[in-house]
mmCIF file of C-alpha atoms and ligand atoms in Angstrom:
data_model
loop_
_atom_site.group_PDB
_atom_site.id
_atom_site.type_symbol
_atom_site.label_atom_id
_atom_site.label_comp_id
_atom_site.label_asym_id
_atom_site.label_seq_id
_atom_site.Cartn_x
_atom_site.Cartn_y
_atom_site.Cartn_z
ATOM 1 C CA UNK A 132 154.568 103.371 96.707
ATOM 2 C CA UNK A 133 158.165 102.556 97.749
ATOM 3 C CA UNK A 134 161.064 104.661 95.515
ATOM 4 C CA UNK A 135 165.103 104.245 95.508
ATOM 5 C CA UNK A 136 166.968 107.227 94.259
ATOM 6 C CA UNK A 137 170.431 105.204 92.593
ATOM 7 C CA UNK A 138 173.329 107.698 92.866
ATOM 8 C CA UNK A 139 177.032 107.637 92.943
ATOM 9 C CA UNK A 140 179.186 110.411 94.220
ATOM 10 C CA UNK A 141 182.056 109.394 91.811
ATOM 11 C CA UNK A 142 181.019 110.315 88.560
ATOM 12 C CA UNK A 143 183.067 113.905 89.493
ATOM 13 C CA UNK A 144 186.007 111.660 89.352
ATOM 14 C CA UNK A 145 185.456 111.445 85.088
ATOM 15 C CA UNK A 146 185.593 113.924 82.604
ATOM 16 C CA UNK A 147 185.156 113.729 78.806
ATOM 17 C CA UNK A 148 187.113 116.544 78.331
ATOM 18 C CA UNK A 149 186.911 120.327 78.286
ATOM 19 C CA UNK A 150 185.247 120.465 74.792
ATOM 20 C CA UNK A 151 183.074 117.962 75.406
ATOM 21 C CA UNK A 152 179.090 118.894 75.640
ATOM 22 C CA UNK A 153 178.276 116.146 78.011
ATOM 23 C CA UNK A 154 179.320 117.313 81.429
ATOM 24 C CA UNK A 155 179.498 115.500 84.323
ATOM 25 C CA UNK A 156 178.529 118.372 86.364
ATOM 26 C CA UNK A 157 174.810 117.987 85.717
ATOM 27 C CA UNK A 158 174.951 114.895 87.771
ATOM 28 C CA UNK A 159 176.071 116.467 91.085
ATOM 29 C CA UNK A 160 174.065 119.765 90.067
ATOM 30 C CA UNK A 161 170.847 117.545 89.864
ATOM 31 C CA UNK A 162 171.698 115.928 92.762
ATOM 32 C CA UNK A 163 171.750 119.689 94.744
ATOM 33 C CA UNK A 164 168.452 121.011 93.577
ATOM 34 C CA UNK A 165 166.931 117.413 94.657
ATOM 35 C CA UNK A 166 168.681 118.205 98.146
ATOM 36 C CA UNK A 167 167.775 121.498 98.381
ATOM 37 C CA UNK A 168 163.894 120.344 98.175
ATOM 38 C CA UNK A 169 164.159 117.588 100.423
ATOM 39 C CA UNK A 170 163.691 114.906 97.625
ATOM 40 C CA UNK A 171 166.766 113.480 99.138
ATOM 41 C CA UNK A 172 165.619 112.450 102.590
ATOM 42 C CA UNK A 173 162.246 111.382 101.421
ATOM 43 C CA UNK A 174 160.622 109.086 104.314
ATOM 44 C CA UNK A 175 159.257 106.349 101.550
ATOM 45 C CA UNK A 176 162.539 106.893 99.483
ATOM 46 C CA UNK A 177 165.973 105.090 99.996
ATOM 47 C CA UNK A 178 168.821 106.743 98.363
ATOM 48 C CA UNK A 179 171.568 103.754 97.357
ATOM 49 C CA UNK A 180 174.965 103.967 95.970
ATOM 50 C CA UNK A 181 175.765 101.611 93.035
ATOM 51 C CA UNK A 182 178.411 98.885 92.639
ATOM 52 C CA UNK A 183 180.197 98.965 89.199
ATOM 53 C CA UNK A 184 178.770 95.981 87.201
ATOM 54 C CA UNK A 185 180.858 92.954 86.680
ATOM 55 C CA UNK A 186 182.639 92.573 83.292
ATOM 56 C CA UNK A 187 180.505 89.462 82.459
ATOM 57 C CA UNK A 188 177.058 91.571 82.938
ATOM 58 C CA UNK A 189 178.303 93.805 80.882
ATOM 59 C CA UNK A 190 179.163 91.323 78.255
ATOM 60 C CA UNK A 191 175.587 89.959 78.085
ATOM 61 C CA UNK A 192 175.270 92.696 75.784
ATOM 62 C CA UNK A 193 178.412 94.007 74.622
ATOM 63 C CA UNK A 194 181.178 91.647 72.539
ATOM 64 C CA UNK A 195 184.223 90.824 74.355
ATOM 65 C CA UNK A 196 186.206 92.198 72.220
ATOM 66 C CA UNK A 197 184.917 95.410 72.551
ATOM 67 C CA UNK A 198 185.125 95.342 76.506
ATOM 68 C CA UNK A 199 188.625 94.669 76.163
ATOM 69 C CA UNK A 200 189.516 97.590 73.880
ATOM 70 C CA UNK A 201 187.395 99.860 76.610
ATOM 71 C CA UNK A 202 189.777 98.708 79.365
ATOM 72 C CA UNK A 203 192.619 98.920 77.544
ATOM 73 C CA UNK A 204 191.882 102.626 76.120
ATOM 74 C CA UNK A 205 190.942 103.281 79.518
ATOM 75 C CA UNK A 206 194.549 102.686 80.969
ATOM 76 C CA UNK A 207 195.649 105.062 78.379
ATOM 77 C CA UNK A 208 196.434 102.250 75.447
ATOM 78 C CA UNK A 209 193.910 102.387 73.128
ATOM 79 C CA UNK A 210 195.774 102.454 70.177
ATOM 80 C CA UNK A 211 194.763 102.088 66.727
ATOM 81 C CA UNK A 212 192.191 99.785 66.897
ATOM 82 C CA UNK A 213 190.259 101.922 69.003
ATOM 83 C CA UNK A 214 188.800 103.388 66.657
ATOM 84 C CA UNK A 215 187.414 100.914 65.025
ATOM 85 C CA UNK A 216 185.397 100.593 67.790
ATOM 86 C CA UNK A 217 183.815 104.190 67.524
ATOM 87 C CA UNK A 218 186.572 105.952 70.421
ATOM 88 C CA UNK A 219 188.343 108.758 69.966
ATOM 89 C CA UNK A 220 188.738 112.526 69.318
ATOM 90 C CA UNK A 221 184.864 113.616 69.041
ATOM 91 C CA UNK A 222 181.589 112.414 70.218
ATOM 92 C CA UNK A 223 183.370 109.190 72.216
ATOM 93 C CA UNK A 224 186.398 110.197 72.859
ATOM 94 C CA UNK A 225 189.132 107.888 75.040
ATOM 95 C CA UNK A 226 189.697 109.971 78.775
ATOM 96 C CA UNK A 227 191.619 108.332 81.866
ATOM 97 C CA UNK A 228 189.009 105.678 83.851
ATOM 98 C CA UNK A 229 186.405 105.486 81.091
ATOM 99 C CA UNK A 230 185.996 101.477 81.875
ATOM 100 C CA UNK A 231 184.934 102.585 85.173
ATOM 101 C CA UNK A 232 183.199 105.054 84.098
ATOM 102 C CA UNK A 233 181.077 102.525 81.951
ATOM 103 C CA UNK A 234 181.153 100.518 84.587
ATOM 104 C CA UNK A 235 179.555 102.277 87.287
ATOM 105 C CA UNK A 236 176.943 103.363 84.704
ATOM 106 C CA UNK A 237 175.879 99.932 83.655
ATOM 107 C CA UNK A 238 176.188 98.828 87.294
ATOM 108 C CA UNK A 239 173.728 101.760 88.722
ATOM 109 C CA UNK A 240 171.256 100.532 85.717
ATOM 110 C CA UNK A 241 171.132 96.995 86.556
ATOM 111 C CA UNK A 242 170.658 97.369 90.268
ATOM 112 C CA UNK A 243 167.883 99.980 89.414
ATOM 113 C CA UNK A 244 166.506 97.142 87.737
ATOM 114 C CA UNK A 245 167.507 94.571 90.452
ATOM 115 C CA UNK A 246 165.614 96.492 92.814
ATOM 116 C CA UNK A 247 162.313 96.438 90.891
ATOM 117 C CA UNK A 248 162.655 92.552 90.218
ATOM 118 C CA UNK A 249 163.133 91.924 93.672
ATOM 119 C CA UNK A 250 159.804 93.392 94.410
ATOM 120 C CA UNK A 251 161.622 96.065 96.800
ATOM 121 C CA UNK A 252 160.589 98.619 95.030
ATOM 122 C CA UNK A 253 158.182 99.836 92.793
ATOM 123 C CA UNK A 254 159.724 103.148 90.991
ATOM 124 C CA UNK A 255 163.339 103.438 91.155
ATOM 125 C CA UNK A 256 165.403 106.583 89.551
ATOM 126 C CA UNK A 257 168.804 106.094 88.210
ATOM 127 C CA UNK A 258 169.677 109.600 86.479
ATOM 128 C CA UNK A 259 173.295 108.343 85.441
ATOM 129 C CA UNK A 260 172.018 106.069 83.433
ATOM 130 C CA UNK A 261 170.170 106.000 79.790
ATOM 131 C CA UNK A 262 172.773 105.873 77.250
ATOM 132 C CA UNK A 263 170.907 104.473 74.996
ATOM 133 C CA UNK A 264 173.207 104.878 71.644
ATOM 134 C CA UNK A 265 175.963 102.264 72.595
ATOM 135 C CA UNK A 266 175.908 99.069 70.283
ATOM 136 C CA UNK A 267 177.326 95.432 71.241
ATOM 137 C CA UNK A 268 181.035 96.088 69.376
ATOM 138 C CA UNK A 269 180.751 99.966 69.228
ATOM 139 C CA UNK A 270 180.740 103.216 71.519
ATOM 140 C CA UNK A 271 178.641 105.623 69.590
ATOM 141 C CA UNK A 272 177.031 108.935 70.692
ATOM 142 C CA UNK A 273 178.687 109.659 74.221
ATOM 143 C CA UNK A 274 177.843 106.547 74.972
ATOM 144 C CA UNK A 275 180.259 103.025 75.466
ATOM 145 C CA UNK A 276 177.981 100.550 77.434
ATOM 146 C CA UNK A 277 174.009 100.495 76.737
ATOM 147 C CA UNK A 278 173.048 100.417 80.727
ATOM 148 C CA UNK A 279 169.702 100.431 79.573
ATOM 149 C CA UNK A 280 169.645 96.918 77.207
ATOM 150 C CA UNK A 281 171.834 95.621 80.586
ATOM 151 C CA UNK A 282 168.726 96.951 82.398
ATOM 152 C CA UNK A 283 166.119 95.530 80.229
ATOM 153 C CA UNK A 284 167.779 92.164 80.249
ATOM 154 C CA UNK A 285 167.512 91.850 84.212
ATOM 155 C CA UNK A 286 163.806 92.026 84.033
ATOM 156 C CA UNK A 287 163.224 89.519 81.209
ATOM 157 C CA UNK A 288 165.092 87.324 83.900
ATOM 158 C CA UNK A 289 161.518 87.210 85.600
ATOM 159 C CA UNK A 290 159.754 86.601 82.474
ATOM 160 C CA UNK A 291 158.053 89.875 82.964
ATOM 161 C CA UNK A 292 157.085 92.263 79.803
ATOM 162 C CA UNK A 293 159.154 95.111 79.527
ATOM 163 C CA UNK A 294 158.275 98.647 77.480
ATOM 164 C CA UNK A 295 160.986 100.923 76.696
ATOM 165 C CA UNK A 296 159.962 104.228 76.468
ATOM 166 C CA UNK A 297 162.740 106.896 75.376
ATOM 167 C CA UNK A 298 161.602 110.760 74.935
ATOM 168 C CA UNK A 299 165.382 111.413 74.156
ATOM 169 C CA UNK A 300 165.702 113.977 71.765
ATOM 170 C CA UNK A 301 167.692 111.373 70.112
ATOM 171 C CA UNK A 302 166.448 108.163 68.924
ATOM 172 C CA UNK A 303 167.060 105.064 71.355
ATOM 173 C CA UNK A 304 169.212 103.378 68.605
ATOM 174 C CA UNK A 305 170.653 100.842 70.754
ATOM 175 C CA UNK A 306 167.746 99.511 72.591
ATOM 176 C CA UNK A 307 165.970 99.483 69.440
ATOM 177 C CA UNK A 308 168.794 97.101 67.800
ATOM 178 C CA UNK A 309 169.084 94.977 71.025
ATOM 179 C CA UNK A 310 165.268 93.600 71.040
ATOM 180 C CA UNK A 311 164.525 93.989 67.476
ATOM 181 C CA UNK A 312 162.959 90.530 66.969
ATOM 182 C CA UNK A 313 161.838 90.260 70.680
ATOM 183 C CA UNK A 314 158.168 90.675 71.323
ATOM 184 C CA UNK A 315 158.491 90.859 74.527
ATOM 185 C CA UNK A 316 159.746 94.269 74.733
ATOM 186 C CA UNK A 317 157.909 96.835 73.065
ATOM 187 C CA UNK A 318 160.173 99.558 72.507
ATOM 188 C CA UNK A 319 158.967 103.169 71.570
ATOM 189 C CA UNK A 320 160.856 106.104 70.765
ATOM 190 C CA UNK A 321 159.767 110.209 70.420
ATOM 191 C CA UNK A 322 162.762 111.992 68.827
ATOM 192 C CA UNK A 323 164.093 114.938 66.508
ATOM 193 C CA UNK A 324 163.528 113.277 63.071
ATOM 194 C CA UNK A 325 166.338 111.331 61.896
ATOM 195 C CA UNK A 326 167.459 113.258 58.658
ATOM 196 C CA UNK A 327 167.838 115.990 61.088
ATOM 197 C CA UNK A 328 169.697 114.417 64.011
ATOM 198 C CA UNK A 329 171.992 112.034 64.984
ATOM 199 C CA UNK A 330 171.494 109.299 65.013
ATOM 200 C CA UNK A 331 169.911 109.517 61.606
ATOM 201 C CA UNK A 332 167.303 106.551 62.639
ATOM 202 C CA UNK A 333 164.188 106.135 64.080
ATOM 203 C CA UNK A 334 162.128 106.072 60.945
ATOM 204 C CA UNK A 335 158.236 105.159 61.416
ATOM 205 C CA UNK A 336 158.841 102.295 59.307
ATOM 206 C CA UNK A 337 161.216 100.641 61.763
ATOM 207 C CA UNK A 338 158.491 98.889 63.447
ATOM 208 C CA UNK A 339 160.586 95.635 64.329
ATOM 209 C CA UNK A 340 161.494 92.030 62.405
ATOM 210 C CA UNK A 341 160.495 88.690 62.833
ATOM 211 C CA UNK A 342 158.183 88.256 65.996
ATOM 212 C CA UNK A 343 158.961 91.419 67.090
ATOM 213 C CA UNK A 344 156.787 92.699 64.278
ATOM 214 C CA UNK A 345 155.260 95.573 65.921
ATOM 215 C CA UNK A 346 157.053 95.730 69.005
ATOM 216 C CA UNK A 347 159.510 98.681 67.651
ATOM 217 C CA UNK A 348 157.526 102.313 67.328
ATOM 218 C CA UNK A 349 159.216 105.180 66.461
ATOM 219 C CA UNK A 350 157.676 108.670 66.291
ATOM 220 C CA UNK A 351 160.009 111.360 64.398
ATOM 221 C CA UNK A 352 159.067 115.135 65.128
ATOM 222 C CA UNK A 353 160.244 117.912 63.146
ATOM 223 C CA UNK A 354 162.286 120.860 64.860
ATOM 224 C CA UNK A 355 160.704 123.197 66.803
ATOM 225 C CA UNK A 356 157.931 120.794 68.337
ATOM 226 C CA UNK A 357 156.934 122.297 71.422
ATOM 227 C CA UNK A 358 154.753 121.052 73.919
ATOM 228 C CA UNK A 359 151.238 122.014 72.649
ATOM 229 C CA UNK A 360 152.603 119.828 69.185
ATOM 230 C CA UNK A 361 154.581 116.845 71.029
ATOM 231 C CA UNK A 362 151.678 116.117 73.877
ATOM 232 C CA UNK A 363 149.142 115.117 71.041
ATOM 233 C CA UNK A 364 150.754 113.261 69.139
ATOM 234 C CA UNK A 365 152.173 111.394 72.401
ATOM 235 C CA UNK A 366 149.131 110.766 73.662
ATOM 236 C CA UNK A 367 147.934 109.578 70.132
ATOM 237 C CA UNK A 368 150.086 106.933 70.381
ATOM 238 C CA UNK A 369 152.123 106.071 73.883
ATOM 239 C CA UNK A 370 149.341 105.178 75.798
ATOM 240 C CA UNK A 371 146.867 103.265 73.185
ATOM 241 C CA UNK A 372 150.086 100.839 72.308
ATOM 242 C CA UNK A 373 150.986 100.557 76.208
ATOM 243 C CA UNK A 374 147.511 99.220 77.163
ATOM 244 C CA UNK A 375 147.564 97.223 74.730
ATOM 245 C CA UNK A 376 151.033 95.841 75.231
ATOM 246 C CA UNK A 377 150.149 95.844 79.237
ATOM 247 C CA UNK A 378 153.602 95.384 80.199
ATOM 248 C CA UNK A 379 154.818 94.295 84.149
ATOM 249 C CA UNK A 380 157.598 96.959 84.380
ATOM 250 C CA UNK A 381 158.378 100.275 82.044
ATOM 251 C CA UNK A 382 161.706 101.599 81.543
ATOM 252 C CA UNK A 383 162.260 105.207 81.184
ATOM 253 C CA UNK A 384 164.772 106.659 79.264
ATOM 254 C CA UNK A 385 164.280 110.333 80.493
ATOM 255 C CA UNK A 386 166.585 112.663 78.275
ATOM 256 C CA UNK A 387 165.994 116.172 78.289
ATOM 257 C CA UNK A 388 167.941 116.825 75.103
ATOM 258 C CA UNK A 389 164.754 117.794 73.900
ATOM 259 C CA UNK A 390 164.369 121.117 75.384
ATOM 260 C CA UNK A 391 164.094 124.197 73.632
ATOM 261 C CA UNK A 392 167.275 125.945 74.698
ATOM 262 C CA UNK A 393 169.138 122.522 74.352
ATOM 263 C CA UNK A 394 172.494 123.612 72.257
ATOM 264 C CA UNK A 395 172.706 119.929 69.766
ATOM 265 C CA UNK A 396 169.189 118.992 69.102
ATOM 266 C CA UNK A 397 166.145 121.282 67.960
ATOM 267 C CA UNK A 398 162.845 120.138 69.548
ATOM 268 C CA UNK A 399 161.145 123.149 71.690
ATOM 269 C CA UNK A 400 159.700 121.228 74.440
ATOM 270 C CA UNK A 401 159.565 123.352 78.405
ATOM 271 C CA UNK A 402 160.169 121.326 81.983
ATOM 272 C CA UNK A 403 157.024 121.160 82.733
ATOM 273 C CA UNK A 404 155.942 119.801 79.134
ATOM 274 C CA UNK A 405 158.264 117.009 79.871
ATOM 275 C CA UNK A 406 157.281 116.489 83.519
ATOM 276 C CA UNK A 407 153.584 116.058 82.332
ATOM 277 C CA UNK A 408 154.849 113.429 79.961
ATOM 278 C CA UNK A 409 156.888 111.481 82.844
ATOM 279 C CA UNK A 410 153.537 111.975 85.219
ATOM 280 C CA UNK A 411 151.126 109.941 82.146
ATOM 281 C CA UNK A 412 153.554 107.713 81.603
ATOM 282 C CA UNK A 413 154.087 106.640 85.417
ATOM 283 C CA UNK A 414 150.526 105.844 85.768
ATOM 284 C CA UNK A 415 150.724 103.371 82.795
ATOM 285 C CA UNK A 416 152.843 100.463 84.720
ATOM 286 C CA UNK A 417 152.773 98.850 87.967
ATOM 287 C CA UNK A 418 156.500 99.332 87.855
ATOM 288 C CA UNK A 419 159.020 101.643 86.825
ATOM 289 C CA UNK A 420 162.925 101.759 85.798
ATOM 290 C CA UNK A 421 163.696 105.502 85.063
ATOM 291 C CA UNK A 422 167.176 106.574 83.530
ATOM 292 C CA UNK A 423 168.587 109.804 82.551
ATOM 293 C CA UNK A 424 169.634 110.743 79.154
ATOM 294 C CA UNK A 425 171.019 113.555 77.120
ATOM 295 C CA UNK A 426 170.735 117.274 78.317
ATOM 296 C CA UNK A 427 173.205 120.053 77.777
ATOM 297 C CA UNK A 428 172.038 122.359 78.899
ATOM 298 C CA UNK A 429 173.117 122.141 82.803
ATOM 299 C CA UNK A 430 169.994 124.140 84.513
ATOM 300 C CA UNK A 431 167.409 121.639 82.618
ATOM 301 C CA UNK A 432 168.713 118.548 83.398
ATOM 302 C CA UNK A 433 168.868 119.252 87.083
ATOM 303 C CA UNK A 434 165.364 120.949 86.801
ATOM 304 C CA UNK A 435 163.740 118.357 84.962
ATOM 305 C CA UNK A 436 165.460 115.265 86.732
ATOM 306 C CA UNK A 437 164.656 117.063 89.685
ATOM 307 C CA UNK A 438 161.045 117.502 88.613
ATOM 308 C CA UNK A 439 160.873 113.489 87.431
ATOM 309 C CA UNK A 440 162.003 112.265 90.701
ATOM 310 C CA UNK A 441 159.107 114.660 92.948
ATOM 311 C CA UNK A 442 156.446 113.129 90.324
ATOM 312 C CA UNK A 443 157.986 109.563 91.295
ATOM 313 C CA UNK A 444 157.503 110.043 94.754
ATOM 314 C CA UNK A 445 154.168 112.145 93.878
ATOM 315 C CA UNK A 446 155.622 115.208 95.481
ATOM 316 C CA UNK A 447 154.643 118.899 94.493
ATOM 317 C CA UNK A 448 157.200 121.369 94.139
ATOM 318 C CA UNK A 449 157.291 124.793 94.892
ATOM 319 C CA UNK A 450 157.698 126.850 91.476
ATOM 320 C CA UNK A 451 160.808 128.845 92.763
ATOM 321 C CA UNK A 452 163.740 127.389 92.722
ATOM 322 C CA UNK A 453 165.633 126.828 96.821
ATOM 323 C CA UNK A 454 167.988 129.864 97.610
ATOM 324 C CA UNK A 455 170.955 126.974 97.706
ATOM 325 C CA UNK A 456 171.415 126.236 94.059
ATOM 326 C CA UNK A 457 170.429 129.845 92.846
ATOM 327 C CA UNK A 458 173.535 130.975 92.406
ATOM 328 C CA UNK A 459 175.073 127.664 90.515
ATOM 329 C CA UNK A 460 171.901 127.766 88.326
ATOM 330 C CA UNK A 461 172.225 131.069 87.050
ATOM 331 C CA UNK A 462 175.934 130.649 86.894
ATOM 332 C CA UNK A 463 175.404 128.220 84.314
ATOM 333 C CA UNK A 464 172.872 130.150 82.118
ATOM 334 C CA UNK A 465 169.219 129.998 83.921
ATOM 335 C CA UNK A 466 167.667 133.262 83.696
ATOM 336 C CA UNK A 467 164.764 133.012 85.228
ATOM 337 C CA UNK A 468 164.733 131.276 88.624
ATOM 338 C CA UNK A 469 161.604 128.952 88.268
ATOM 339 C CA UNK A 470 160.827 124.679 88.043
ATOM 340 C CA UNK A 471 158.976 125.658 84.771
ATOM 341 C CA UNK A 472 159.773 127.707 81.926
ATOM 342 C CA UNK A 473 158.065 130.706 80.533
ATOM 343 C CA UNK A 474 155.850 130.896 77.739
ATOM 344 C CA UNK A 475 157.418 130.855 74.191
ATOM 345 C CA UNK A 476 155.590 131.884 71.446
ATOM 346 C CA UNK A 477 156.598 130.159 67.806
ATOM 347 C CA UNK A 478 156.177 131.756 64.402
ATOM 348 C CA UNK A 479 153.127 130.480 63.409
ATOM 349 C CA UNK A 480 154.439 128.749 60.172
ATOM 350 C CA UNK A 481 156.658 126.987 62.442
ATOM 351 C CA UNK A 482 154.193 125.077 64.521
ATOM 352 C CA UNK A 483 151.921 124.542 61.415
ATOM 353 C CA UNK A 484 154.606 122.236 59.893
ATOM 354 C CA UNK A 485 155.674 120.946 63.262
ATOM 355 C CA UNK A 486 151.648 119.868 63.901
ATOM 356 C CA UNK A 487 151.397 118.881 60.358
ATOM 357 C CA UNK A 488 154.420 116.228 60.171
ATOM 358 C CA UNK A 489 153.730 115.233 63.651
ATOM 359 C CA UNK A 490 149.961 114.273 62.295
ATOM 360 C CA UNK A 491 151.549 112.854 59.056
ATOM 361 C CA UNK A 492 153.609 110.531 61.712
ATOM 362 C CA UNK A 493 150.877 109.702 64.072
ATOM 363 C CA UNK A 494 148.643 108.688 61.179
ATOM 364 C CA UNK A 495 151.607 105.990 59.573
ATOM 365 C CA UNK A 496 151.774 104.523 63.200
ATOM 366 C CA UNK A 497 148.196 104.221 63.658
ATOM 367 C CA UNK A 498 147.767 102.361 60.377
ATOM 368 C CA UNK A 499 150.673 100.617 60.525
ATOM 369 C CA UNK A 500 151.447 99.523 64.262
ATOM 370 C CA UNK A 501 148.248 99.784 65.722
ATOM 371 C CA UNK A 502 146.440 96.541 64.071
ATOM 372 C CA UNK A 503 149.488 94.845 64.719
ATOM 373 C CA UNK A 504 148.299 95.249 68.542
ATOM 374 C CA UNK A 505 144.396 94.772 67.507
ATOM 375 C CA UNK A 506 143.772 98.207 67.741
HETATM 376 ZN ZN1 LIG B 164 169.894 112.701 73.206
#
């Protein structure tokens, strides 16, 4: 198994502002705890900077138009029109270097991607990436380039079969649009339910158009899922449709938005519910892009990145946390100084209607989807 770890030292250079919930900080802080356990200096794992992408990469997916306003709001004249294209005060808001922001984003994606379709490697880890929200003319949820469409498109340049697989709190909006009619990417999406969250998508009955029929499968959860309601229903449905589907390379779109003590979404799931996830769903492709996602709060992303990047490599961790990052860890909120979380219990009403609309979900997929796939 050969690995590549893709990760810049510049994102501290960018900042989306002091009231802004994505923080740049989780980058380098993920990048410490991975240090701090050796996942850095890995003998079968190469760590590799990225170059930013090239404008016309980035316009395979995004209008013109749109790039332009980036640049230009990112030299501090966005203007009016800006907004039209989804910037300013709020979720996407214009800060000094954003096109270069964007651009080292999208450029770290597609030479996660590179890597793989070069046969180099066969499970590369870009945690920068994954901002799955942006649309071709539009910035929308903290995100203004879609790195991973840009990353999806570099594999289809082999021909090769490409599943999406997003366990964002959020649903992968973006992707979903980009390969709507494509059956050639079969994109599938776990997420907060979409009359609940941004952003407000994701429906079961998005299943795809045209001959992509099929190839689009979302599965909405009601708040407070936790793992012992959100690894069911997974496994109901991830890894039927992916041997079926039997794709050549599986992206990742790793957000951990959907923790419990994440501060903007409401799922309940723990590290280690996600890291079981990410271990399943490694085993079903010969190859694997993984990108980050959303994650707020600080101490989970750089646990479970951390966590996703030791199951990569298949690497067990020690279940308390290196002396090193300690301190920053429980600086930022972490109160108990572990990989995994402790045990949560939920009202029991709670989980009853979490496990009940999860089965309602699971059972529209299964009738609807699944024969699409002959299953
Ligand atoms: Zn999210």
């Amino acid at each position: 198994m050969k690995t590549a770890l893709v990760h810049s030292k510049e994102w501290s250079r960018f900042d989306y502002g002091p009231e802004h919930p994505l923080r740049m900080e989780r980058l380098g802080l993920t990048w410490r705890l991975m240090e701090a356990y050796g996942l850095t200096t890995l003998p079968t794992a190469k760590v590799l900077a990225p170059e930013p992408a090239a404008l016309d990469a980035i316009a395979r997916f995004h209008a013109r138009e749109y790039i332009e306003i980036l640049k230009e709001a990112s030299a501090g004249r966005g203007g009016l029109q800006a907004a039209r294209y989804g910037l300013g005060p709020g979720d996407n808001p214009i800060f000094p270097g954003l096109w270069e922001a964007a651009r080292l984003v999208a450029g770290g994606s597609i030479c996660a991607a590179s890597l793989v379709a070069q046969g180099q490697f066969d499970r590369v880890f870009h945690f920068a990436g994954g901002l799955h929200h942006a649309m071709p003319n539009r910035a929308s949820g903290f995100c203004y380039v879609n790195d991973a469409v840009l990353a999806i498109m570099k594999l289809r340049e082999r021909g090769w079969r490409v599943a999406y697989v997003d366990i964002d709190a959020h649903h992968g909006d973006g992707v979903q649009f980009a390969f709507y009619d494509d059956p050639n990417v079969l994109t599938i999406s776990t997420h907060e339910r979409g009359d609940r969250l941004f952003p407000g998508t994701g429906f079961v009955a998005e299943v795809g158009e045209g001959d992509g029929r099929g190839f689009s499968v979302n599965l909405p959860l009601q708040p407070y899922t936790d793992d012992e309601v959100y690894q069911p229903a997974f496994e109901a449905v991830v890894p039927p449709l992916l041997r079926a589907f039997n794709p050549d390379v599986m992206v990742l779109q790793l957000g951990i938005d959907s923790h419990r003590t994440d501060p903007l979404t409401h799922l309940a799931l723990t590290v280690q519910g996600f890291t079981n996830v990410v271990r399943q769903l490694l085993e079903m492709a010969p190859r694997v892009v993984a990108l980050g996602g959303g994650g707020y709060d600080l101490p989970n992303v750089a646990r479970a990145w951390t966590s996703a990047w030791a199951a990569m490599n298949d690497v067990a961790l020690a279940e308390t946390l290196p002396n090193e990052c300690r301190a920053d860890l429980a600086g930022l909120g972490l109160k108990v100084q572990s990989l995994s979380d402790p045990p949560m219990e939920l009202p029991e009403d709670t989980r009853r209607w979490a496990e009940e609309y999860a089965r309602r979900q699971v059972a529209a997929i299964r009738k609807d989807i699944f024969p699409l796939h002959g299953l």
